[in-house]
Amino acid sequence: MAMLKTILGNLLRPPRTRGPADMPDVPPVYRGALAHDAARCTACGTCAFVCAPKAITFTQDPGVSVSWHFFIGQCSFCGLCAQNCPTQAIGLQADAPGATNSAAGDGLRLESVVRLQPCTRCGAAHVPLPDAVMEALWGVGEAERGYCPECRRRAASEKLRAAFVPVQEAHHDR
Amino acid sequence: MPYSFPLGPYHPALEEPFKVKVQCRGEVIDSATVEVGFSFRGIELLAQKRNWVEVITLIERVCGICSNTHAMTFCMAAETIAGIEIPKRATHIRTIIAELERLHSHLLWAGVGAEDIGFHSLFMEVFTLRELVMDTLEAISGNRVNYGMNCIGGVLRDIPDPKRYLPALDTLSKGLAEIVIPTFTENPTALARTRGVGQLTQQQAVEWAVVGPVARASGLDIDVRKDQPYLSYADLGFESVVRPEGDVLARVVVRALEMVESIRLIREALLSLPVGPLRATEGLPEIPIGEATIRTEAPRGEAFYYVASEGGATPARVKIRTPSFVNIPAIEAMVVGQPLADLSIIQASVDPCISCTDR
Ligand code: SF4
Ligand code: SF4
């Protein structure tokens, strides 16, 4: 009797198996397809440092560019790269990630080329900081925006000294 | 005429390799030898070659089911070495995930057990309930397995709206109380395949040093959550479930009642989630020279970690003793005198996890 009831009940209900069109909502924290924004990346290497399966690697074209590489076959979708990236250049999004299609290492690979820029002061090639970081550190339209890290350090200490020197002179006068 | 019969290295229930070589006399098993190590991965050695952040991702893969327990225990060891005290909110979140994981592990086991005794409709019911737990874990962590919740110093993900998960817990308690527990304990088919099968007396349980639900089903009242409370277990109160019979049925009942206790713990932890930060530290961890041993209660029993640091970028030693590693050999004692046909449910009754045994 109970079995009949179950059968009748199940006749009226839709199947429990879901089709591709009837995808459940993914939670906001879902760790899916990985996306990388070359414009924000400073090639600092933090993402490669925290990536246990070494899915992220870097190659260099000296003086021209640094390339950020990602191979999905090695990614474990732990999300640590996205969580540790200081400039939020990496995000794991809600889309389903691509797949690897053979053991030979084929499958989705991402590459972002981060172009090096010559320093406007000394000419050394360097990775430019993302605009947002530059604005926060140096303001808009400052000359230091085009400097390499070495020249920026120099410029920062010069500014610091300029701020202190008058005080010192006043001290000497007395 | 006695004969020997090799079962495995493929497990009849799950696609995991371990081998049981049984000596039979007719239908009855005389003795058995268990062999493990077919999928050894050398995680302990690999852990010495990964930095403190990467090791957590690696350790999470010791086991596909109790992934959180392993990562959490490792983080607790590192925190002990570095003298980090994690915030209250983080301990509660760790407790919630640990107990959800226990639910998911025990439900998976109940489904596999039902399948092993040929009870497919029960398997379907159990797995429907398990899906609720998986959905909850996915909603909190973003993944169905390998949740990536733990970091040294706290947790990586918050539970912003704890009340949201209460309805799923209600459905789960109802499903357990109305379908799973009564079917396993009252249905004649299930009872005929489990009662008095695969005995492990209290004396044998001590001799074979079993842990977790297998020990508690043989009348040994051992549970790290009670004996040496960690995380929020002391605050939430904890009752362990013990049965004296030592047969497969007792192991089923212990796990079933543990699930009820887990649901209570999760509900209380969700309702009393303290406010505060998720992490005690910022940035990448630095672990000073030192060593620590930590025990936690994984779904299958006591997990033991020894972690040593020489102050470098990687741990100097990570020693992992997993519960299945000590539970699986006890199959040799359980199968003696049992019919060959019961071998499958007997070995399934210890909930053998080959992944963590061959870590
Ligand atoms: S993606 Fe982020 S973490 Fe990785 S190199 Fe670029 S800035 Fe650094
Ligand atoms: S998600 Fe994890 S495994 Fe994948 S690239 Fe990022 S850090 Fe590496």
XYZ file of C-alpha atoms and ligand atoms in Angstrom:
549
model
C 0.000 0.000 0.000
C 2.747 2.385 1.026
C 4.569 1.464 -2.148
C 1.528 2.337 -4.285
C 1.347 5.719 -2.589
C 5.023 6.356 -3.316
C 4.585 5.362 -6.950
C 1.545 7.611 -7.387
C 3.327 10.477 -5.645
C 6.378 10.083 -7.844
C 4.255 9.966 -11.021
C 3.135 13.516 -10.387
C 6.529 14.853 -9.368
C 9.192 16.019 -11.819
C 12.359 13.919 -12.041
C 15.018 14.538 -9.411
C 17.758 14.471 -12.024
C 18.469 17.955 -13.300
C 19.096 18.808 -16.908
C 21.731 21.266 -18.132
C 19.073 23.957 -18.628
C 17.912 23.639 -15.036
C 21.123 24.575 -13.273
C 20.910 25.333 -9.570
C 22.034 28.793 -8.498
C 25.686 28.788 -7.664
C 26.527 30.357 -4.313
C 28.337 33.716 -4.469
C 31.449 32.147 -2.969
C 31.604 29.462 -5.671
C 35.122 28.994 -7.014
C 34.753 28.507 -10.760
C 36.490 29.793 -13.858
C 39.622 31.754 -13.120
C 40.102 35.157 -14.723
C 43.196 37.320 -14.645
C 43.395 41.034 -15.332
C 46.792 41.938 -16.775
C 46.160 45.653 -16.220
C 46.078 45.173 -12.453
C 48.847 42.607 -12.177
C 52.204 43.777 -10.863
C 53.876 40.388 -11.422
C 54.648 40.251 -7.715
C 54.513 36.446 -7.692
C 52.305 36.075 -4.609
C 49.808 33.945 -6.526
C 52.522 31.537 -7.639
C 53.859 31.399 -4.060
C 50.559 30.232 -2.551
C 49.586 27.895 -5.405
C 50.302 24.380 -4.164
C 49.919 22.523 -7.492
C 51.985 25.152 -9.337
C 49.243 26.042 -11.803
C 50.613 29.580 -12.052
C 54.022 30.251 -13.547
C 55.872 33.222 -14.963
C 58.047 33.646 -18.008
C 60.058 36.720 -18.947
C 61.036 38.432 -22.108
C 63.826 40.485 -20.551
C 63.285 44.183 -20.908
C 59.990 43.772 -22.771
C 57.387 41.895 -20.759
C 56.573 39.461 -17.995
C 53.971 36.800 -18.774
C 51.665 35.280 -16.245
C 50.635 31.710 -17.159
C 47.880 29.550 -15.821
C 47.181 25.923 -16.677
C 43.790 24.610 -15.608
C 44.933 20.988 -15.537
C 47.013 21.763 -12.471
C 44.546 24.090 -10.726
C 42.775 22.738 -7.664
C 40.389 25.697 -7.359
C 41.497 26.413 -3.818
C 41.039 30.138 -4.417
C 44.185 31.084 -2.509
C 45.609 33.027 -5.469
C 42.518 35.243 -5.594
C 42.531 35.690 -1.825
C 46.193 36.610 -1.605
C 46.602 38.796 -4.691
C 47.355 42.280 -3.318
C 45.776 44.077 -6.305
C 42.767 41.765 -6.826
C 43.962 40.916 -10.330
C 42.707 37.325 -10.035
C 39.097 36.316 -9.560
C 37.395 32.929 -9.462
C 34.015 33.468 -11.030
C 30.676 31.744 -11.055
C 31.020 30.277 -14.575
C 31.903 26.644 -14.870
C 35.631 26.308 -15.384
C 36.972 24.905 -18.642
C 38.226 21.356 -18.659
C 41.430 19.601 -19.560
C 40.811 17.186 -22.336
C 43.741 14.826 -22.204
C 46.448 13.562 -19.952
C 48.953 15.068 -22.352
C 48.397 18.453 -20.777
C 45.989 19.947 -23.274
C 43.263 22.106 -21.881
C 42.593 25.648 -20.978
C 45.678 27.767 -20.563
C 45.598 31.451 -19.815
C 48.367 33.867 -20.525
C 48.504 37.520 -19.601
C 51.316 39.647 -20.853
C 52.331 42.394 -18.472
C 54.279 44.903 -20.599
C 57.276 46.514 -19.032
C 57.566 50.281 -19.345
C 60.713 52.336 -19.436
C 61.155 54.541 -16.395
C 60.568 58.168 -17.357
C 63.569 59.151 -15.229
C 66.277 56.514 -15.652
C 64.826 54.421 -18.489
C 64.922 51.058 -16.635
C 62.199 48.662 -17.778
C 59.760 47.897 -14.982
C 56.228 46.634 -14.337
C 53.961 49.673 -13.975
C 51.764 49.768 -10.898
C 48.006 49.583 -11.549
C 46.365 53.004 -11.931
C 44.345 52.724 -8.726
C 47.451 51.973 -6.664
C 49.356 54.813 -8.335
C 46.590 57.270 -7.624
C 46.438 56.260 -3.970
C 50.208 56.503 -3.556
C 51.209 59.426 -5.776
C 48.025 61.249 -6.749
C 46.947 62.085 -10.292
C 49.338 63.699 -12.771
C 52.506 63.443 -10.681
C 55.805 62.913 -12.508
C 56.556 59.901 -10.295
C 53.841 57.890 -12.002
C 56.206 56.834 -14.742
C 59.134 56.004 -12.446
C 60.550 52.536 -11.845
C 60.495 51.189 -8.251
C 64.112 52.297 -7.656
C 63.415 55.879 -8.813
C 60.144 55.939 -6.866
C 62.054 54.989 -3.738
C 64.543 57.763 -4.460
C 61.765 60.265 -5.116
C 60.033 59.269 -1.897
C 63.166 59.762 0.192
C 63.861 63.089 -1.511
C 60.356 64.249 -0.616
C 60.903 63.070 2.935
C 64.191 64.929 3.172
C 62.666 68.074 1.705
C 60.067 67.900 4.431
C 62.711 67.609 7.164
C 65.517 69.860 5.940
C 63.986 73.272 6.815
C 63.538 72.056 10.378
C 67.183 71.056 10.527
C 68.325 74.455 9.141
C 66.279 76.271 11.727
C 67.975 74.104 14.307
C 71.469 75.041 13.022
C 70.693 78.782 13.062
C 70.079 78.800 16.730
C 38.425 -28.234 1.539
C 39.977 -24.943 2.619
C 40.766 -22.448 -0.086
C 42.033 -18.912 -0.199
C 40.245 -16.140 -1.957
C 41.678 -12.746 -2.843
C 39.220 -9.860 -2.645
C 40.552 -6.714 -4.192
C 42.728 -4.745 -4.427
C 39.525 -3.134 -5.615
C 36.989 -2.534 -2.899
C 33.608 -4.012 -3.828
C 31.768 -0.877 -2.725
C 33.967 2.089 -3.580
C 36.645 2.507 -6.206
C 39.434 2.469 -3.695
C 42.152 -0.153 -3.572
C 42.834 -2.388 -0.617
C 43.141 -6.114 -0.627
C 41.653 -8.695 1.714
C 42.975 -12.198 1.297
C 40.602 -14.624 2.990
C 41.081 -18.279 3.917
C 37.726 -20.025 3.687
C 36.383 -23.402 4.681
C 33.262 -23.791 2.558
C 31.190 -20.675 3.094
C 32.903 -19.708 6.321
C 35.938 -17.465 6.677
C 38.816 -18.930 8.688
C 41.158 -15.988 8.610
C 41.930 -12.900 6.605
C 44.920 -10.712 5.799
C 44.496 -7.069 4.872
C 46.923 -5.291 2.572
C 46.970 -1.543 1.999
C 49.295 0.857 0.231
C 48.148 0.530 -3.378
C 47.688 4.252 -3.847
C 50.424 5.636 -1.617
C 51.088 9.281 -2.472
C 53.861 10.345 -0.130
C 52.035 13.404 1.175
C 54.207 13.551 4.306
C 57.323 13.925 2.172
C 55.669 16.367 -0.240
C 54.650 18.474 2.750
C 58.306 19.100 3.510
C 58.724 20.620 0.070
C 55.787 23.053 0.172
C 55.565 26.357 2.019
C 53.194 26.808 4.954
C 50.352 28.112 2.744
C 50.681 25.443 0.079
C 50.873 22.633 2.625
C 47.305 23.354 3.744
C 46.026 22.807 0.192
C 48.097 19.651 -0.009
C 47.006 18.278 3.380
C 43.390 18.928 2.466
C 43.850 16.218 -0.144
C 44.826 13.568 2.395
C 41.186 12.537 2.284
C 38.428 13.447 -0.126
C 35.748 13.158 2.521
C 37.270 14.467 5.727
C 39.317 17.083 3.889
C 38.452 19.797 6.392
C 39.529 17.743 9.419
C 43.007 17.257 8.032
C 43.577 20.853 6.958
C 42.114 22.060 10.268
C 44.252 19.744 12.409
C 47.353 20.804 10.534
C 46.478 24.490 11.027
C 45.849 23.847 14.726
C 49.321 22.299 14.999
C 50.938 25.272 13.244
C 48.981 27.675 15.455
C 50.160 25.805 18.550
C 53.789 26.151 17.439
C 53.391 29.850 16.680
C 51.307 30.491 19.822
C 48.419 31.953 17.818
C 45.027 31.959 19.485
C 42.293 32.009 16.861
C 39.216 34.227 17.273
C 36.006 32.780 18.754
C 34.094 33.232 15.527
C 36.708 31.184 13.691
C 36.505 28.294 16.207
C 32.728 28.232 15.811
C 32.964 28.212 12.018
C 35.562 25.443 12.158
C 33.260 23.439 14.433
C 30.302 23.926 12.089
C 32.277 22.775 9.056
C 33.771 19.842 10.979
C 30.331 18.647 12.059
C 28.806 19.176 8.600
C 31.650 17.114 7.295
C 30.865 14.383 9.825
C 27.247 14.388 8.647
C 28.319 14.130 5.040
C 30.792 11.372 5.817
C 28.372 9.312 7.919
C 25.580 9.742 5.349
C 27.899 8.660 2.577
C 28.810 5.657 4.686
C 25.152 4.837 5.420
C 24.402 4.954 1.698
C 27.335 2.725 0.820
C 26.380 0.356 3.654
C 22.820 0.158 2.345
C 24.133 -0.544 -1.124
C 26.389 -3.287 0.261
C 23.454 -5.161 1.750
C 21.547 -4.733 -1.517
C 19.115 -2.115 -0.172
C 19.043 0.305 -3.084
C 16.004 2.346 -2.144
C 17.569 3.144 1.236
C 20.757 4.156 -0.572
C 18.707 6.628 -2.647
C 17.007 8.079 0.434
C 20.289 8.500 2.274
C 21.980 10.152 -0.681
C 19.073 12.563 -1.107
C 19.662 13.680 2.485
C 23.390 13.856 1.930
C 22.765 16.226 -0.960
C 21.302 18.729 1.533
C 24.503 18.639 3.544
C 26.594 19.049 0.396
C 24.497 22.035 -0.677
C 24.989 23.631 2.736
C 28.739 23.092 2.561
C 28.814 24.498 -0.957
C 26.802 27.542 0.051
C 29.226 28.270 2.906
C 32.546 27.411 1.314
C 31.959 27.520 -2.443
C 32.946 23.884 -2.960
C 31.395 20.482 -2.359
C 34.683 18.917 -1.334
C 38.025 20.446 -0.339
C 36.333 23.452 1.196
C 39.460 25.538 1.616
C 38.094 27.041 4.821
C 41.206 26.888 6.951
C 44.257 29.041 7.139
C 46.863 29.320 9.843
C 45.317 31.774 12.286
C 41.633 31.256 11.537
C 39.263 30.656 8.666
C 39.165 32.124 5.173
C 35.404 32.303 4.700
C 32.639 33.687 6.843
C 29.106 32.447 7.468
C 27.362 35.805 7.002
C 23.791 34.622 7.510
C 23.801 31.642 9.889
C 20.006 31.380 10.223
C 19.701 30.561 6.509
C 20.950 27.031 7.073
C 18.512 26.069 9.822
C 15.681 24.819 7.510
C 18.080 22.354 5.845
C 19.017 21.054 9.302
C 15.316 20.580 10.135
C 14.713 18.594 6.947
C 17.768 16.558 7.738
C 16.691 15.710 11.309
C 13.276 14.770 9.993
C 14.718 12.535 7.268
C 17.051 10.852 9.745
C 14.386 10.321 12.388
C 11.666 9.142 10.007
C 13.503 7.224 7.310
C 17.153 6.415 7.854
C 17.286 5.450 11.534
C 14.032 3.405 11.583
C 14.946 1.563 8.382
C 18.382 0.571 9.634
C 17.155 -0.438 13.097
C 13.719 -1.941 12.395
C 13.570 -3.141 8.811
C 13.872 -6.968 8.880
C 16.035 -7.043 5.742
C 18.536 -4.563 7.157
C 18.561 -6.278 10.573
C 19.121 -9.719 9.067
C 22.266 -8.463 7.356
C 23.695 -6.481 10.270
C 22.713 -7.880 13.675
C 25.388 -10.127 15.177
C 27.527 -9.785 12.054
C 31.223 -8.891 12.222
C 31.624 -8.940 16.011
C 34.474 -7.041 17.611
C 34.442 -7.464 21.378
C 35.566 -4.712 23.720
C 38.687 -6.744 24.496
C 39.499 -7.062 20.770
C 38.769 -3.393 20.209
C 41.464 -2.557 22.764
C 43.884 -5.081 21.263
C 43.446 -3.782 17.730
C 43.506 -0.176 18.993
C 40.491 0.855 16.932
C 39.215 4.436 17.171
C 36.114 6.445 16.434
C 32.686 4.921 15.769
C 34.183 1.413 15.506
C 35.576 1.667 19.052
C 32.411 3.298 20.390
C 30.315 0.494 18.859
C 32.411 -2.000 20.830
C 31.739 -0.282 24.126
C 34.858 1.900 24.349
C 33.851 5.414 25.311
C 36.614 7.320 23.520
C 36.050 10.529 21.616
C 38.558 13.366 21.416
C 35.716 15.889 21.349
C 34.827 14.799 24.880
C 38.166 13.596 26.273
C 40.219 16.605 25.237
C 37.767 19.240 23.972
C 39.099 21.488 21.225
C 37.428 24.201 19.103
C 33.997 25.004 20.564
C 33.065 21.539 21.833
C 33.524 22.508 25.469
C 31.175 25.505 25.036
C 28.544 23.608 23.091
C 28.503 20.533 25.310
C 28.953 17.148 23.776
C 27.454 13.704 24.361
C 29.239 10.693 22.911
C 27.273 7.697 21.644
C 28.408 4.279 22.887
C 27.025 0.810 22.163
C 28.243 -2.398 23.788
C 27.302 -4.977 21.099
C 30.274 -4.584 18.744
C 28.491 -5.834 15.624
C 27.736 -4.121 12.323
C 24.352 -2.995 13.626
C 26.010 -1.263 16.578
C 28.329 0.601 14.206
C 25.321 1.684 12.171
C 23.480 2.873 15.266
C 26.495 4.727 16.658
C 26.932 6.639 13.400
C 23.213 7.333 13.090
C 22.949 8.759 16.615
C 26.170 10.714 16.117
C 24.518 12.418 13.161
C 21.670 13.514 15.420
C 24.235 14.930 17.872
C 26.092 16.643 15.002
C 22.907 18.338 13.850
C 22.363 19.614 17.394
C 25.946 20.915 17.581
C 25.670 22.666 14.202
C 22.370 24.264 15.136
C 23.737 25.561 18.430
C 26.943 26.793 16.861
C 24.998 28.599 14.133
C 22.667 30.213 16.647
C 25.476 31.298 18.974
C 27.969 32.444 16.328
C 30.027 35.129 18.100
C 30.838 38.356 16.286
C 34.426 39.233 15.602
C 37.256 38.769 13.136
C 37.867 35.577 11.176
C 41.627 35.559 11.480
C 44.112 36.303 14.200
C 46.879 37.096 11.731
C 47.304 39.028 8.526
C 49.245 38.048 5.454
C 51.412 34.989 4.987
C 52.207 32.970 8.106
C 55.606 32.750 9.735
C 56.073 29.747 11.966
C 58.889 29.854 14.537
C 61.016 26.878 15.565
C 58.991 24.338 17.495
C 56.905 21.222 17.374
C 53.344 20.259 18.242
C 51.100 17.226 18.387
C 47.364 17.624 17.909
C 44.508 15.147 18.105
C 41.074 15.773 16.657
C 38.047 13.585 16.131
C 37.649 13.023 12.395
C 34.397 11.388 11.203
C 36.141 7.996 11.305
C 37.935 8.505 14.608
C 40.990 10.137 16.049
C 43.280 11.928 13.624
C 46.761 12.566 14.963
C 49.195 15.164 13.643
C 52.778 15.844 14.583
C 54.198 18.984 12.989
C 57.740 20.250 13.446
C 59.090 23.575 12.285
C 62.673 24.690 11.964
C 61.569 28.240 11.351
C 61.927 27.945 7.585
C 59.521 28.459 4.719
C 58.343 24.838 4.856
C 57.468 22.487 7.718
C 60.374 20.276 8.775
C 58.136 17.265 9.413
C 54.434 16.508 9.123
C 53.464 13.140 10.556
C 49.889 12.101 9.919
C 48.148 9.168 11.551
C 44.678 8.757 10.162
C 41.809 6.857 11.814
C 41.291 4.379 8.962
C 44.917 3.351 9.205
C 44.212 1.772 12.600
C 40.628 0.686 11.903
C 41.214 -1.254 8.682
C 43.445 -3.997 10.181
C 40.674 -4.807 12.682
C 38.732 -6.288 9.751
C 40.992 -9.327 10.221
C 39.472 -9.900 13.654
C 35.887 -9.171 12.594
C 35.545 -11.619 9.708
C 36.658 -14.815 11.478
C 33.824 -17.357 11.451
C 31.599 -15.174 9.282
C 30.061 -16.231 5.954
C 31.990 -15.064 2.902
C 28.956 -13.133 1.665
C 29.110 -10.878 4.753
C 32.710 -9.879 4.079
C 31.614 -6.911 2.013
C 29.369 -5.325 4.665
C 31.854 -6.152 7.441
C 34.692 -4.327 5.753
C 32.370 -1.500 4.828
C 31.243 -1.258 8.473
C 34.594 0.147 9.598
C 34.116 2.865 6.950
C 37.525 2.244 5.430
C 39.020 5.311 3.831
C 41.863 4.211 1.604
C 42.669 7.742 0.582
C 43.768 8.698 4.086
C 45.274 5.276 4.836
C 47.555 5.608 1.801
C 48.232 9.290 2.459
S 48.048 38.212 -10.211
Fe 48.172 39.328 -8.294
S 49.419 38.015 -6.950
Fe 49.703 37.279 -9.047
S 51.551 38.345 -9.748
Fe 49.800 39.574 -10.411
S 49.504 41.078 -8.746
Fe 50.825 39.459 -7.921
S 42.879 28.460 -7.416
Fe 44.496 27.544 -6.159
S 45.355 25.947 -7.462
Fe 44.183 27.285 -8.830
S 45.669 28.765 -9.588
Fe 44.734 29.673 -7.757
S 46.127 29.085 -6.069
Fe 46.616 27.753 -7.815
